[in-house]
Amino acid sequence: MSSVGTFQLLLPPFPSSSSSSFTNTTLSLRPLPFPTSPLQRHAHLNRSLQHSDAISLQQRSKSGRNFGSFRCFSALSPELKTTIDKVITSEKVVLFMKGSKDFPQCGFSHTVVQILKSLNVHFETINILENELLRQGLKEYSSWPTFPQLYIDGEFFGGCDITVEAYKSGELQEVLEKAMCS
């Protein structure tokens, strides 16, 4: 179990159970075991599809032949959305990234960390590699498919490219100063 700052992100046990209650007195990030073998992943996916509010779709070829069905479901549960809301509003600057500020695990995350450190900004990081449910849910939450994801004053700011451009133009410094003064 690893903790990030003072956050404790409590999520339902993985694979999902019928109980989806959360204890949100404190926020911390707790990695969940992810099925490792193909057989375990397949069994988990089938259980997830059976227990979700899934939409069943028929996949057909151009000739109309039925190739089976698949289901689409959301990774962003109402409980996860509430928890993410609490995390991003608990600090002025929150970075969801691969790794931590002390040990970034991708070049894009490293770049954003270096920018924030160069601006002497206090920020919290959350390692999205520790929890697949969080990782997928954040993509829906922000409508942004990649990481890192930077949140300033409770609002999604952008990914690496946007952060770099805003830093070069001076916009990032202005947004951060405004957030720190509010």
Short mmCIF file of C-alpha atoms in Angstrom, two decimals:
data_model
loop_
_atom_site.label_atom_id
_atom_site.label_comp_id
_atom_site.label_asym_id
_atom_site.label_seq_id
_atom_site.Cartn_x
_atom_site.Cartn_y
_atom_site.Cartn_z
CA MET A 1 0.00 0.00 0.00
CA SER A 2 1.41 3.37 -0.94
CA SER A 3 0.12 6.76 -0.02
CA VAL A 4 0.49 9.95 -1.93
CA GLY A 5 0.63 13.10 0.14
CA THR A 6 -2.35 13.08 2.46
CA PHE A 7 -4.72 11.52 -0.05
CA GLN A 8 -6.37 8.18 0.47
CA LEU A 9 -8.53 7.25 -2.47
CA LEU A 10 -10.88 4.53 -1.25
CA LEU A 11 -12.44 2.48 -4.02
CA PRO A 12 -14.61 -0.63 -3.97
CA PRO A 13 -12.69 -3.93 -3.84
CA PHE A 14 -11.42 -5.14 -7.21
CA PRO A 15 -12.96 -7.04 -8.87
CA SER A 16 -16.12 -5.10 -8.19
CA SER A 17 -18.55 -6.35 -5.62
CA SER A 18 -22.20 -5.58 -5.07
CA SER A 19 -21.18 -3.21 -2.27
CA SER A 20 -20.08 0.18 -3.54
CA SER A 21 -20.01 2.18 -0.34
CA PHE A 22 -17.17 4.61 0.21
CA THR A 23 -15.64 5.97 3.35
CA ASN A 24 -14.57 9.46 2.40
CA THR A 25 -13.35 10.79 5.72
CA THR A 26 -9.79 10.93 4.40
CA LEU A 27 -8.51 10.59 0.88
CA SER A 28 -5.62 8.25 0.08
CA LEU A 29 -4.57 6.30 -2.94
CA ARG A 30 -4.62 2.54 -2.46
CA PRO A 31 -3.63 0.32 -5.40
CA LEU A 32 -6.05 -2.45 -6.18
CA PRO A 33 -4.96 -5.89 -7.34
CA PHE A 34 -5.54 -6.28 -11.05
CA PRO A 35 -6.08 -9.77 -12.47
CA THR A 36 -2.76 -10.85 -13.94
CA SER A 37 -3.50 -13.97 -15.96
CA PRO A 38 -5.58 -13.83 -19.16
CA LEU A 39 -8.09 -16.23 -17.60
CA GLN A 40 -8.53 -14.02 -14.51
CA ARG A 41 -8.91 -10.88 -16.68
CA HIS A 42 -11.51 -12.62 -18.85
CA ALA A 43 -13.47 -13.78 -15.78
CA HIS A 44 -13.29 -10.28 -14.26
CA LEU A 45 -14.43 -8.65 -17.51
CA ASN A 46 -17.40 -11.01 -17.74
CA ARG A 47 -18.39 -10.24 -14.13
CA SER A 48 -18.00 -6.51 -14.78
CA LEU A 49 -20.20 -6.70 -17.84
CA GLN A 50 -22.87 -8.65 -15.99
CA HIS A 51 -22.96 -6.21 -13.05
CA SER A 52 -22.68 -2.94 -14.99
CA ASP A 53 -25.33 -0.85 -16.61
CA ALA A 54 -24.00 -1.93 -19.97
CA ILE A 55 -25.35 -1.18 -23.40
CA SER A 56 -25.43 -4.25 -25.59
CA LEU A 57 -24.60 -3.65 -29.24
CA GLN A 58 -24.67 -6.05 -32.16
CA GLN A 59 -21.61 -6.14 -34.39
CA ARG A 60 -22.46 -6.99 -38.00
CA SER A 61 -20.54 -7.22 -41.23
CA LYS A 62 -21.56 -5.31 -44.37
CA SER A 63 -23.48 -8.40 -45.49
CA GLY A 64 -25.56 -8.28 -42.29
CA ARG A 65 -24.00 -11.37 -40.76
CA ASN A 66 -24.01 -11.27 -36.95
CA PHE A 67 -20.53 -11.53 -35.42
CA GLY A 68 -21.66 -11.41 -31.81
CA SER A 69 -22.28 -8.63 -29.37
CA PHE A 70 -20.22 -6.43 -27.14
CA ARG A 71 -21.08 -4.08 -24.32
CA CYS A 72 -19.94 -0.58 -23.51
CA PHE A 73 -19.79 0.58 -19.91
CA SER A 74 -18.44 3.55 -18.04
CA ALA A 75 -15.39 3.32 -15.78
CA LEU A 76 -16.49 6.52 -14.04
CA SER A 77 -18.93 5.50 -11.34
CA PRO A 78 -20.73 8.21 -9.35
CA GLU A 79 -18.64 7.26 -6.30
CA LEU A 80 -15.36 7.58 -8.23
CA LYS A 81 -16.47 10.95 -9.65
CA THR A 82 -17.22 12.22 -6.13
CA THR A 83 -13.84 11.02 -4.89
CA ILE A 84 -11.97 12.65 -7.80
CA ASP A 85 -13.90 15.89 -7.13
CA LYS A 86 -12.67 15.81 -3.52
CA VAL A 87 -9.07 15.08 -4.50
CA ILE A 88 -8.78 17.87 -7.08
CA THR A 89 -10.35 20.44 -4.78
CA SER A 90 -8.30 19.47 -1.71
CA GLU A 91 -5.12 21.07 -3.11
CA LYS A 92 -4.52 24.05 -5.41
CA VAL A 93 -2.42 21.99 -7.85
CA VAL A 94 -2.88 18.26 -8.43
CA LEU A 95 -1.08 16.24 -11.09
CA PHE A 96 -2.34 12.79 -12.07
CA MET A 97 0.70 11.18 -13.61
CA LYS A 98 2.63 8.02 -14.27
CA GLY A 99 4.86 7.66 -11.23
CA SER A 100 5.47 10.28 -8.55
CA LYS A 101 7.10 13.70 -8.47
CA ASP A 102 10.23 12.02 -7.07
CA PHE A 103 10.18 9.18 -9.62
CA PRO A 104 8.25 10.00 -12.82
CA GLN A 105 7.74 6.92 -14.97
CA CYS A 106 7.27 8.58 -18.35
CA GLY A 107 8.86 11.50 -20.16
CA PHE A 108 5.66 13.55 -20.36
CA SER A 109 5.04 13.25 -16.62
CA HIS A 110 8.70 14.13 -15.97
CA THR A 111 8.37 17.28 -18.12
CA VAL A 112 5.32 18.58 -16.25
CA VAL A 113 6.92 17.82 -12.87
CA GLN A 114 10.06 19.75 -13.88
CA ILE A 115 7.97 22.73 -15.01
CA LEU A 116 6.04 22.84 -11.73
CA LYS A 117 9.23 22.44 -9.68
CA SER A 118 10.92 25.24 -11.64
CA LEU A 119 8.01 27.53 -10.72
CA ASN A 120 8.39 26.64 -7.01
CA VAL A 121 4.76 25.57 -6.82
CA HIS A 122 3.49 23.23 -4.13
CA PHE A 123 1.69 20.38 -5.87
CA GLU A 124 0.45 16.89 -5.11
CA THR A 125 0.89 13.95 -7.45
CA ILE A 126 -1.24 10.85 -7.83
CA ASN A 127 0.26 7.81 -9.53
CA ILE A 128 -2.37 6.53 -11.97
CA LEU A 129 -0.35 3.37 -12.62
CA GLU A 130 -1.35 2.06 -9.19
CA ASN A 131 -5.04 1.78 -10.03
CA GLU A 132 -6.50 0.87 -13.41
CA LEU A 133 -10.03 1.88 -12.40
CA LEU A 134 -8.82 5.37 -11.46
CA ARG A 135 -6.81 5.61 -14.67
CA GLN A 136 -9.79 4.78 -16.90
CA GLY A 137 -12.22 6.86 -14.83
CA LEU A 138 -10.02 9.95 -15.09
CA LYS A 139 -10.05 9.73 -18.88
CA GLU A 140 -13.83 10.04 -18.78
CA TYR A 141 -13.82 12.61 -15.98
CA SER A 142 -11.61 15.05 -17.89
CA SER A 143 -12.54 13.98 -21.43
CA TRP A 144 -8.77 13.78 -21.94
CA PRO A 145 -7.32 10.43 -23.08
CA THR A 146 -3.70 10.75 -21.95
CA PHE A 147 -1.56 11.40 -18.89
CA PRO A 148 -0.32 13.46 -17.17
CA GLN A 149 -3.41 15.50 -16.34
CA LEU A 150 -2.88 18.78 -14.49
CA TYR A 151 -5.63 20.29 -12.33
CA ILE A 152 -5.29 23.85 -11.03
CA ASP A 153 -7.73 25.26 -8.49
CA GLY A 154 -10.11 22.33 -9.03
CA GLU A 155 -10.21 22.70 -12.83
CA PHE A 156 -8.62 20.57 -15.53
CA PHE A 157 -5.78 22.59 -17.08
CA GLY A 158 -4.39 20.13 -19.63
CA GLY A 159 -1.83 17.52 -20.46
CA CYS A 160 1.88 17.83 -21.16
CA ASP A 161 1.68 19.71 -24.48
CA ILE A 162 -0.76 22.30 -23.16
CA THR A 163 1.29 22.75 -19.99
CA VAL A 164 4.53 23.23 -21.96
CA GLU A 165 2.94 25.79 -24.29
CA ALA A 166 1.33 27.65 -21.39
CA TYR A 167 4.68 27.68 -19.57
CA LYS A 168 6.49 29.08 -22.63
CA SER A 169 3.87 31.81 -23.12
CA GLY A 170 3.73 32.77 -19.42
CA GLU A 171 0.05 31.77 -19.13
CA LEU A 172 0.81 28.92 -16.72
CA GLN A 173 2.58 31.25 -14.30
CA GLU A 174 -0.40 33.64 -14.39
CA VAL A 175 -2.93 30.86 -13.76
CA LEU A 176 -0.85 29.46 -10.90
CA GLU A 177 -0.39 32.89 -9.28
CA LYS A 178 -4.12 33.54 -9.50
CA ALA A 179 -4.88 30.10 -7.98
CA MET A 180 -2.42 30.59 -5.13
CA CYS A 181 -3.96 33.98 -4.25
CA SER A 182 -7.55 32.72 -4.21
#
